[in-house]
Short mmCIF file of C-alpha atoms in Angstrom, two decimals:
data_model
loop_
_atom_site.label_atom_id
_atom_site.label_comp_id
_atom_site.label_asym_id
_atom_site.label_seq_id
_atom_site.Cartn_x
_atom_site.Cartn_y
_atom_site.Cartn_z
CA UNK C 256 173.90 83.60 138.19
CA UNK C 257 171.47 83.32 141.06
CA UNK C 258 168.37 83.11 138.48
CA UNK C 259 167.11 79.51 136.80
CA UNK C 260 169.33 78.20 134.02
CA UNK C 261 167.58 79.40 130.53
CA UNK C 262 163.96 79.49 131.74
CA UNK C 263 161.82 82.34 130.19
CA UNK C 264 158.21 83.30 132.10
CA UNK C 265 156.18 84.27 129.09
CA UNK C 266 152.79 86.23 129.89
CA UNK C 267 150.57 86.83 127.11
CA UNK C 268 147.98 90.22 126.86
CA UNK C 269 144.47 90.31 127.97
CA UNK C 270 143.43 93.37 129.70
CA UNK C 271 141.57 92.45 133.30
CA UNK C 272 142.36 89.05 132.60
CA UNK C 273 145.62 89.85 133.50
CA UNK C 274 144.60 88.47 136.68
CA UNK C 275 144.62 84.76 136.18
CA UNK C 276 147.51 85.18 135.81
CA UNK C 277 148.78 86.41 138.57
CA UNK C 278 146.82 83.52 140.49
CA UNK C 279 149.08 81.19 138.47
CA UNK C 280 151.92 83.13 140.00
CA UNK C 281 150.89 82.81 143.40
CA UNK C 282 150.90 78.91 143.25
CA UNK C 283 154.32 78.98 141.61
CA UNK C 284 155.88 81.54 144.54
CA UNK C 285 154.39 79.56 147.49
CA UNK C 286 155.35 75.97 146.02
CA UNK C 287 159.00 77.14 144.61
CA UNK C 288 159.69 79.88 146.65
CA UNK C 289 163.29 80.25 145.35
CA UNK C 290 161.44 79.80 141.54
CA UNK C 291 163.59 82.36 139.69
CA UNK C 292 163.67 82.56 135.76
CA UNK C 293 166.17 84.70 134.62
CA UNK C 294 163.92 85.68 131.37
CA UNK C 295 160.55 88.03 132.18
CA UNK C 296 158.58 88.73 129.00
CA UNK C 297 155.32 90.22 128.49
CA UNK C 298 152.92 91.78 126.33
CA UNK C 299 149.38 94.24 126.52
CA UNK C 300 148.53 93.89 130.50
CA UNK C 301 151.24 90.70 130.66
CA UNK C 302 153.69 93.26 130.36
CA UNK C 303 152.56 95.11 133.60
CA UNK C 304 152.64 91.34 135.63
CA UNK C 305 156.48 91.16 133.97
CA UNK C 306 157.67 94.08 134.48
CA UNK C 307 156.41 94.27 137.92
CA UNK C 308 158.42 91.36 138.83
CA UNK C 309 161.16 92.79 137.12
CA UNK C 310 161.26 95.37 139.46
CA UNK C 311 160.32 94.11 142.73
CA UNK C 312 162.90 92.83 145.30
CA UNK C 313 163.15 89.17 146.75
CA UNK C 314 162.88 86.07 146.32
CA UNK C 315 159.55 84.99 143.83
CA UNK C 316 157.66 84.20 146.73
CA UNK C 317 157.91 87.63 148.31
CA UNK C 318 157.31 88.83 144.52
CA UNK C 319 154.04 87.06 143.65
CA UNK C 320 152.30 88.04 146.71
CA UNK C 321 153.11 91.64 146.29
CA UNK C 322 151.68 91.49 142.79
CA UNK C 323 148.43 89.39 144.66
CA UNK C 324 147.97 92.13 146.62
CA UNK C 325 148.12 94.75 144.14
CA UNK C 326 145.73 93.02 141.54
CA UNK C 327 143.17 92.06 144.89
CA UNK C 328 142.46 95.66 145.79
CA UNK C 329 142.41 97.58 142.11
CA UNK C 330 139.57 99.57 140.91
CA UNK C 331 138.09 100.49 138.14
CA UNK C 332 138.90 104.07 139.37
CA UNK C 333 142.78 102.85 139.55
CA UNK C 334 142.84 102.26 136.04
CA UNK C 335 140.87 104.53 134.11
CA UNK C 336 138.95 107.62 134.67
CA UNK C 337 135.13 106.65 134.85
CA UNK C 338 132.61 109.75 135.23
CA UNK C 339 130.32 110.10 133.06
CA UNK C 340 131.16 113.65 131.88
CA UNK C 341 134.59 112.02 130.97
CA UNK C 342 133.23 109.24 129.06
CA UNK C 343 130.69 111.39 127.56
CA UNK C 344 133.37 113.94 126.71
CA UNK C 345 135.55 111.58 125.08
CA UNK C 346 132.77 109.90 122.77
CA UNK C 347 131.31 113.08 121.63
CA UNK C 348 134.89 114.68 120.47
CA UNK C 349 135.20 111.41 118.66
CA UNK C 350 132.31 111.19 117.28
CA UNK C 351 132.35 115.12 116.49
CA UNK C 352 135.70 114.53 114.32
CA UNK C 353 134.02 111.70 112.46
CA UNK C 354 130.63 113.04 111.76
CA UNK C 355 131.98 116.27 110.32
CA UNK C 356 134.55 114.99 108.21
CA UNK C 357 136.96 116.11 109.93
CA UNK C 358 136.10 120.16 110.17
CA UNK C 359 135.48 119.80 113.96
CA UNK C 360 138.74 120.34 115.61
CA UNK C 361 139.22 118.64 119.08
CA UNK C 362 142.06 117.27 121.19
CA UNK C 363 143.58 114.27 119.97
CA UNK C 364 142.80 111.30 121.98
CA UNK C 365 140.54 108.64 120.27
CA UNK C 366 140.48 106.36 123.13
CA UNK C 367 137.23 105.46 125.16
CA UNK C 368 138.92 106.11 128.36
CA UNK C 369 141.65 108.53 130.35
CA UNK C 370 144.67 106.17 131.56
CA UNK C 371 146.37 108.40 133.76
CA UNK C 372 145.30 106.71 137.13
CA UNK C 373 146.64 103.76 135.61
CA UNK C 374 150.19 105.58 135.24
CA UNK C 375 150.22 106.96 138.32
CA UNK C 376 149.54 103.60 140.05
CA UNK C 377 152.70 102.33 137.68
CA UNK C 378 154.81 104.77 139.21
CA UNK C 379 153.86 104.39 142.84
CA UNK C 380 154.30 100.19 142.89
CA UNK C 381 157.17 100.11 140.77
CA UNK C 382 158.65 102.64 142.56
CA UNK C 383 159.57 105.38 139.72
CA UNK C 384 159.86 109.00 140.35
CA UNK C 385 160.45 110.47 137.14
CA UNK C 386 159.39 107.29 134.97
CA UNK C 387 162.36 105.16 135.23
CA UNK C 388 162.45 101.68 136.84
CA UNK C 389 165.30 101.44 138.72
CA UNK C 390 164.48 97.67 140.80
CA UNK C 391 165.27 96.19 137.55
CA UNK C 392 168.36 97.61 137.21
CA UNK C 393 168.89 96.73 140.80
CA UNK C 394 167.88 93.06 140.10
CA UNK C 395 169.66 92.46 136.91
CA UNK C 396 173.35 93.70 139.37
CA UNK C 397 172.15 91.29 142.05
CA UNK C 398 172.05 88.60 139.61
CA UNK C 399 168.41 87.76 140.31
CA UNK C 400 167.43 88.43 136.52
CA UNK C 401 169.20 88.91 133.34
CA UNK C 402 167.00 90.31 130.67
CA UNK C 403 163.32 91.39 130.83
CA UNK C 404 161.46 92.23 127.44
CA UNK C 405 157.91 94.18 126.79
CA UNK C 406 156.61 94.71 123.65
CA UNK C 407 154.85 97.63 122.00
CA UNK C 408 153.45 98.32 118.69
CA UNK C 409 154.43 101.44 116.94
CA UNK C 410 151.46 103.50 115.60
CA UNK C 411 153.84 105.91 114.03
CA UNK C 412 155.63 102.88 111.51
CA UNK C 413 153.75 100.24 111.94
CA UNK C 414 156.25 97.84 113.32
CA UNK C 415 155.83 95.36 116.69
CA UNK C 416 159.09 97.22 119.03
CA UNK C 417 160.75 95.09 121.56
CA UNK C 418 161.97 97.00 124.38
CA UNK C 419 164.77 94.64 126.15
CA UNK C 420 167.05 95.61 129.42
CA UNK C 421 169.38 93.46 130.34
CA UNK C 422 172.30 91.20 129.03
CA UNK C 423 172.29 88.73 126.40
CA UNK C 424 169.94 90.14 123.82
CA UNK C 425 169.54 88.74 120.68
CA UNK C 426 169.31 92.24 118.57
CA UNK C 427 167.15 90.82 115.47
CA UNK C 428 165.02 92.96 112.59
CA UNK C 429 162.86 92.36 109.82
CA UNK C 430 160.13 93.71 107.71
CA UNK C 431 157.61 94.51 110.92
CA UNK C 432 159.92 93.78 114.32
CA UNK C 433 162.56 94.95 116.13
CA UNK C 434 164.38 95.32 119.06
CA UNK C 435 165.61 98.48 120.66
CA UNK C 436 167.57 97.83 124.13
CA UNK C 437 167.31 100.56 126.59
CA UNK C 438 166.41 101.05 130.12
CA UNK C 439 162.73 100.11 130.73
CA UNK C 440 160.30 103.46 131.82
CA UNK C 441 156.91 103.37 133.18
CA UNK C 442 156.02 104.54 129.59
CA UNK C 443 156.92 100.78 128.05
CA UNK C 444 154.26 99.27 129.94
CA UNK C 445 151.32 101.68 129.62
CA UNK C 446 152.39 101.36 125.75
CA UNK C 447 152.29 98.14 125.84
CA UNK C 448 148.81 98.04 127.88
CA UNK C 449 147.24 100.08 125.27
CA UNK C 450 144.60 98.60 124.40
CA UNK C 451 143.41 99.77 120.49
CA UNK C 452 140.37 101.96 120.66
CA UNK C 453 139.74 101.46 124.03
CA UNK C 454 143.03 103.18 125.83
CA UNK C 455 145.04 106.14 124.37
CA UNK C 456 148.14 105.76 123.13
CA UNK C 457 151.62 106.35 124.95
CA UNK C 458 154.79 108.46 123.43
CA UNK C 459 157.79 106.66 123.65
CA UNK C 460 160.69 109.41 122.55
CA UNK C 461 159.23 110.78 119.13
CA UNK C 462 156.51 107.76 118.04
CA UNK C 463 153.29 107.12 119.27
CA UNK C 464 152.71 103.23 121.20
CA UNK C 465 150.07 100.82 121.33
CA UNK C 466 148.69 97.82 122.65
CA UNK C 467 152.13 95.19 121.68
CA UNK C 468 149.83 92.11 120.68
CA UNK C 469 148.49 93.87 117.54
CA UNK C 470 151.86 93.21 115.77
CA UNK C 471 153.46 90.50 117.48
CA UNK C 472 152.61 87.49 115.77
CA UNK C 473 155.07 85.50 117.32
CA UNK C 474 154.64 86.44 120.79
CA UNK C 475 157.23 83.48 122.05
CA UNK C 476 160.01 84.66 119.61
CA UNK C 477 161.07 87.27 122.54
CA UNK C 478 161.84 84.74 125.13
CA UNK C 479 163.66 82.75 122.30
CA UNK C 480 165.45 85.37 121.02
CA UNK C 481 166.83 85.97 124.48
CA UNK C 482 168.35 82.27 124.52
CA UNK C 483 165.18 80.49 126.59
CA UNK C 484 165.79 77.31 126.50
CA UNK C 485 163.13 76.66 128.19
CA UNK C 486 159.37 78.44 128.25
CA UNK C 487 157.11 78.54 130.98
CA UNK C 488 154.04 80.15 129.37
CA UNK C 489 150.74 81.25 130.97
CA UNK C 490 148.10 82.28 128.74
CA UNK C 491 144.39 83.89 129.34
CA UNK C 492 142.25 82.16 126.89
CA UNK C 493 140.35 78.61 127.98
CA UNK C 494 140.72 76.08 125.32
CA UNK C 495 137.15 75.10 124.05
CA UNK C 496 135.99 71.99 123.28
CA UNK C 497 134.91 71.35 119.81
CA UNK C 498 131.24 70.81 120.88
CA UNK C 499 131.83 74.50 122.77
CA UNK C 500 133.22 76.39 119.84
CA UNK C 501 130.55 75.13 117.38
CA UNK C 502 127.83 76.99 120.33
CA UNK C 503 126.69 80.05 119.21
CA UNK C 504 126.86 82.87 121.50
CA UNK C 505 124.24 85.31 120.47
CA UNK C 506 121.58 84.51 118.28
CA UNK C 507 120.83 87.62 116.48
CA UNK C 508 123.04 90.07 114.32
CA UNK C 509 126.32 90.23 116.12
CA UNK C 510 126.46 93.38 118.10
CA UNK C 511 129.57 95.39 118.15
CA UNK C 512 130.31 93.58 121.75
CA UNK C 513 130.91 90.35 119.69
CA UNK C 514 132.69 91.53 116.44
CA UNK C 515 135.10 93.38 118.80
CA UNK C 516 135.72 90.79 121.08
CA UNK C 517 136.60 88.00 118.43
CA UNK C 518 138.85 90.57 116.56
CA UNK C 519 140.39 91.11 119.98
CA UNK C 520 140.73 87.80 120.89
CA UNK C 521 142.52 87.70 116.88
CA UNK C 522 145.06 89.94 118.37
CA UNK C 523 145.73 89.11 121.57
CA UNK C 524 145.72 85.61 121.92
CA UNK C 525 144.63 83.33 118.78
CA UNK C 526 148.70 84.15 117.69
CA UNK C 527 149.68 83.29 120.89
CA UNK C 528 148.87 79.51 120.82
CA UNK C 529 149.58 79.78 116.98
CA UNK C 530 152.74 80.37 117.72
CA UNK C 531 153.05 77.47 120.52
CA UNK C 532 151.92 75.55 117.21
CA UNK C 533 155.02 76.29 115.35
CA UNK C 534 157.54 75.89 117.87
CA UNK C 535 156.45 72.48 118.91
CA UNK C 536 156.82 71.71 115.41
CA UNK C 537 160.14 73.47 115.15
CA UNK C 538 161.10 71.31 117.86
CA UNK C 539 160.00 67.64 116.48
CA UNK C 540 162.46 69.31 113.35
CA UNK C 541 165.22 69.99 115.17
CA UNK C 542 164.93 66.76 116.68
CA UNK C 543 165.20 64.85 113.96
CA UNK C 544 168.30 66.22 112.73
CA UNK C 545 171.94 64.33 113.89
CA UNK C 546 173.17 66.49 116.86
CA UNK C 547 176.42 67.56 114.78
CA UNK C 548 174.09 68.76 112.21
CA UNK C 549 171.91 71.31 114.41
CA UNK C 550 174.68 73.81 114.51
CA UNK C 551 173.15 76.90 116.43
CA UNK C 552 169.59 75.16 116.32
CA UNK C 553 168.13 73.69 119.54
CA UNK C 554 165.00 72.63 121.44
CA UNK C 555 163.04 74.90 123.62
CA UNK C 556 160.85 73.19 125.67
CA UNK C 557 157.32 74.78 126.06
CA UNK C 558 154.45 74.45 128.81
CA UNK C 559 151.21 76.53 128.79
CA UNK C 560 149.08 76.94 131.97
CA UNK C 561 145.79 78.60 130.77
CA UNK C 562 142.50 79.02 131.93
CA UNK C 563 140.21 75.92 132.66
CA UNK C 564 137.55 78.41 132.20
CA UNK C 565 135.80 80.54 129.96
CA UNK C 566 136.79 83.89 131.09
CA UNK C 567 134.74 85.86 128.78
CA UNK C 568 131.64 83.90 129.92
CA UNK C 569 132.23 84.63 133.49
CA UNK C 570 132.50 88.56 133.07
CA UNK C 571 128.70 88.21 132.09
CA UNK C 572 127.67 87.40 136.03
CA UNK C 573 129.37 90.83 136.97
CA UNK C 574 128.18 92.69 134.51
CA UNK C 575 125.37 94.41 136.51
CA UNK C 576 128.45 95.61 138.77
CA UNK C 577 130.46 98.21 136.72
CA UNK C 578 130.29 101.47 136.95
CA UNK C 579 126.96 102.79 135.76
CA UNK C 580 128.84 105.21 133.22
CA UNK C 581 131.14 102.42 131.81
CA UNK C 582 127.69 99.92 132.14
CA UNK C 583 125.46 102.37 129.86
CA UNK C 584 128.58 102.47 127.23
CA UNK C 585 129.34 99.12 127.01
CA UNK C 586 125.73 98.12 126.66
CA UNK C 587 124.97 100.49 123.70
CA UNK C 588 127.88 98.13 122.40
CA UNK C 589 125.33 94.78 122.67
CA UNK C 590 127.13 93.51 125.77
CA UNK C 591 124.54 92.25 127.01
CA UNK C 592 123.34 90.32 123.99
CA UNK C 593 126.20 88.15 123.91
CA UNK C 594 127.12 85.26 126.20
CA UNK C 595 130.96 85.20 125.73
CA UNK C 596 131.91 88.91 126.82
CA UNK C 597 135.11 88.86 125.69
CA UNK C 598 135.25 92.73 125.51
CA UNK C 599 134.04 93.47 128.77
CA UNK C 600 136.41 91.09 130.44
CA UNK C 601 139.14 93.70 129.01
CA UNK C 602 138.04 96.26 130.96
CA UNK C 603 136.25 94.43 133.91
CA UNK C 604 138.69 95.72 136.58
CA UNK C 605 136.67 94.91 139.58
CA UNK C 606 137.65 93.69 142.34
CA UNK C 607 134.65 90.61 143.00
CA UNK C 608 135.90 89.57 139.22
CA UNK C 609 139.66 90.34 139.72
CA UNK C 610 139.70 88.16 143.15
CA UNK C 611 137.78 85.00 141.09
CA UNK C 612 140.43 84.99 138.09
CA UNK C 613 143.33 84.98 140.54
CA UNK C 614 141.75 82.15 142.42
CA UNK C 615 140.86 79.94 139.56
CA UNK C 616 144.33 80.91 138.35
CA UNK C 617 145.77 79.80 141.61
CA UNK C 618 143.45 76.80 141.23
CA UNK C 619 144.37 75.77 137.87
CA UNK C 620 148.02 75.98 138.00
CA UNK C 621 147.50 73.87 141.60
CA UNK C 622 145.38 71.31 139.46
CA UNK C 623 148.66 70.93 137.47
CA UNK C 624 151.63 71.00 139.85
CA UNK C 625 152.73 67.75 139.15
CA UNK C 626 153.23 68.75 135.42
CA UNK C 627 154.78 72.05 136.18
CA UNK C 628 157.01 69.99 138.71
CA UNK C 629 157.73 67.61 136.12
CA UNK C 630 158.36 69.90 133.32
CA UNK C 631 161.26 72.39 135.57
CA UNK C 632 163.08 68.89 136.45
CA UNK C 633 162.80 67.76 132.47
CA UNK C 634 164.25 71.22 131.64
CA UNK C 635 166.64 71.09 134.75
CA UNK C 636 165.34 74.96 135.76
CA UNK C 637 163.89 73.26 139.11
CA UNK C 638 164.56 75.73 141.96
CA UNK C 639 165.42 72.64 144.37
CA UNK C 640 167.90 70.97 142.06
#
């Protein structure tokens, strides 16, 4: 096996965020060029960064810098479809349907936006022609990866769906997850990357898809499932101090802006470091048990590079800057009478905002090479050894 021992790259959801990232990336590919975890999982736009990896040939040098490039010129326009008569069309046939009970009949799609420049930009950098991914396939025969996971959550049943390719899966089920192994489409990641409300959802087969944080409430139990032994983590949310989170952000009535962003925040990445809680405490368990009393149990040793940062904050100074269709929206939503814009940075795919989270990204993981160095040698996963 060419990849990194058990070494799982975990990349949580976040929309635009996304971004940081992939500047994390970047400082991982240029410092361990031959870096190569044999584990890619993702989750809401984390899935796109994984499963663009997945696919991609060479070594994760070559990889990273492809995916640099790709984040460093999007658009707005790349992503979604911005006019205003499609924005206005979209809110009024909502708003129709709920205002009249239901009597007004229009298309089904409750979503603020139209996707489909986001699928067809899938499908040109990962290569598909009729939605399959076939560089995974390609790098799971080469050796270069073993199993890459996205996750999706299932309108139709209500259950968080783990989409694995590759060998070595865990197959688990309970009450609101499972796994389904299959060969990963462009489909799985725009699922995935749909995020509630604001993106339509995707049919996978016979169900309707969403956004995979709203479900996953352990979003680390992938990568574990799929015999990690080690997790390299990289999140999107910056840790406030206490002082910080006691600082209001807006001093009137919360606007929809804020309510949405903190319930978004709820889904995408307050389970995220819950669940970095629990396994560092499953961990100091484990470890206190004799070794020929652990049976199947082990360690999985856990690092998590993340924003040094408020990103929400910093989508405020390029607010002015989006599209005036998408600007008039997402000010009738109080954007601009909050100072944490955690909603807008969902959506805030431009490229002045894009290139500052990949370099901070870059930046921040830089800041902490020494640890990262440290913690691949600890795990033995270091590309060099």
């Amino acid at each position: 096996m060419g990849s990194t021992g058990g070494l799982a790259l975990v990349m949580s959801g976040g929309g635009a965020r996304a971004a940081y990232q992939v500047g994390v990336l970047r400082m991982l590919g240029r410092r361990f060029p031959h870096f190569a975890p044999p584990i890619l999982t993702g989750v809401s736009a984390g899935a796109i960064n994984a499963a663009f990896l997945a696919a991609k040939p060479g070594d994760f040098e070559t990889r990273s810098a492809a995916l640099q490039s790709l984040w460093s010129r999007l658009t707005p326009e790349q992503v979604y479809r911005i006019g205003t008569l499609d924005l206005a069309r979209n809110v009024l046939q909502t708003g129709l349907k709920l205002v009249s009970g239901g009597l007004v009949r229009t298309r089904r799609r409750y979503a603020l936006v139209d996707t489909s420049p986001l699928r067809e930009l899938l499908q040109r950098e990962l290569g598909s022609t009729d939605g399959r991914l076939p560089g995974i396939e390609q790098n799971i025969a080469a050796e270069r990866l073993r199993s890459v996971a996205i996750t999706a959550s299932n309108y139709t049943t209500g259950q968080s769906i783990t989409f694995i390719q590759g060998h070595g899966a865990d197959v688990w089920e309970s009450g609101h997850r499972r796994t389904t192994p299959c060969s990963l489409r462009v489909e799985h990641v725009m699922a995935s990357a749909s995020l509630p409300l604001l993106f339509p959802a995707v049919k996978v087969e016979q169900h309707w898809y969403g956004d995979g944080g709203i479900r996953l409430t352990a979003p680390l139990s992938p990568a574990v499932h799929l015999g990690a032994r080690a997790i390299l983590a990289i999140s999107t949310r910056y840790n406030r101090t206490p002082t910080e989170a006691r600082e209001p952000v807006v001093q009137d009535y919360p606007p929809i802006a804020q309510m949405a962003g903190v319930l978004l925040n709820a889904i995408f990445l307050d389970l995220f470091d819950a669940d970095a809680i629990t396994l560092e405490r499953m961990n100091r368990l484990v470890a206190m048990l004799p070794p020929d009393e652990r049976g199947s149990l082990h360690t999985v040793d856990l690092l998590i590079l993340r924003p040094s940062r408020d990103l929400g904050k910093m989508a405020n100074e390029y607010e002015a800057r989006l599209p005036r269709a998408l600007r008039f929206m997402t000010r009738g939503l109080g954007t601009r009478e909050t100072r944490s814009n955690d909603l807008l940075s969902l959506i805030m795919f431009q490229q002045d905002y894009l290139q500052r989270l990949i370099e901070l990204g870059e930046h921040d993981a830089e800041q902490r090479f020494d640890e990262v160095e440290s913690f691949l040698e600890r795990t033995g996963t270091h590309p060099e050894r």
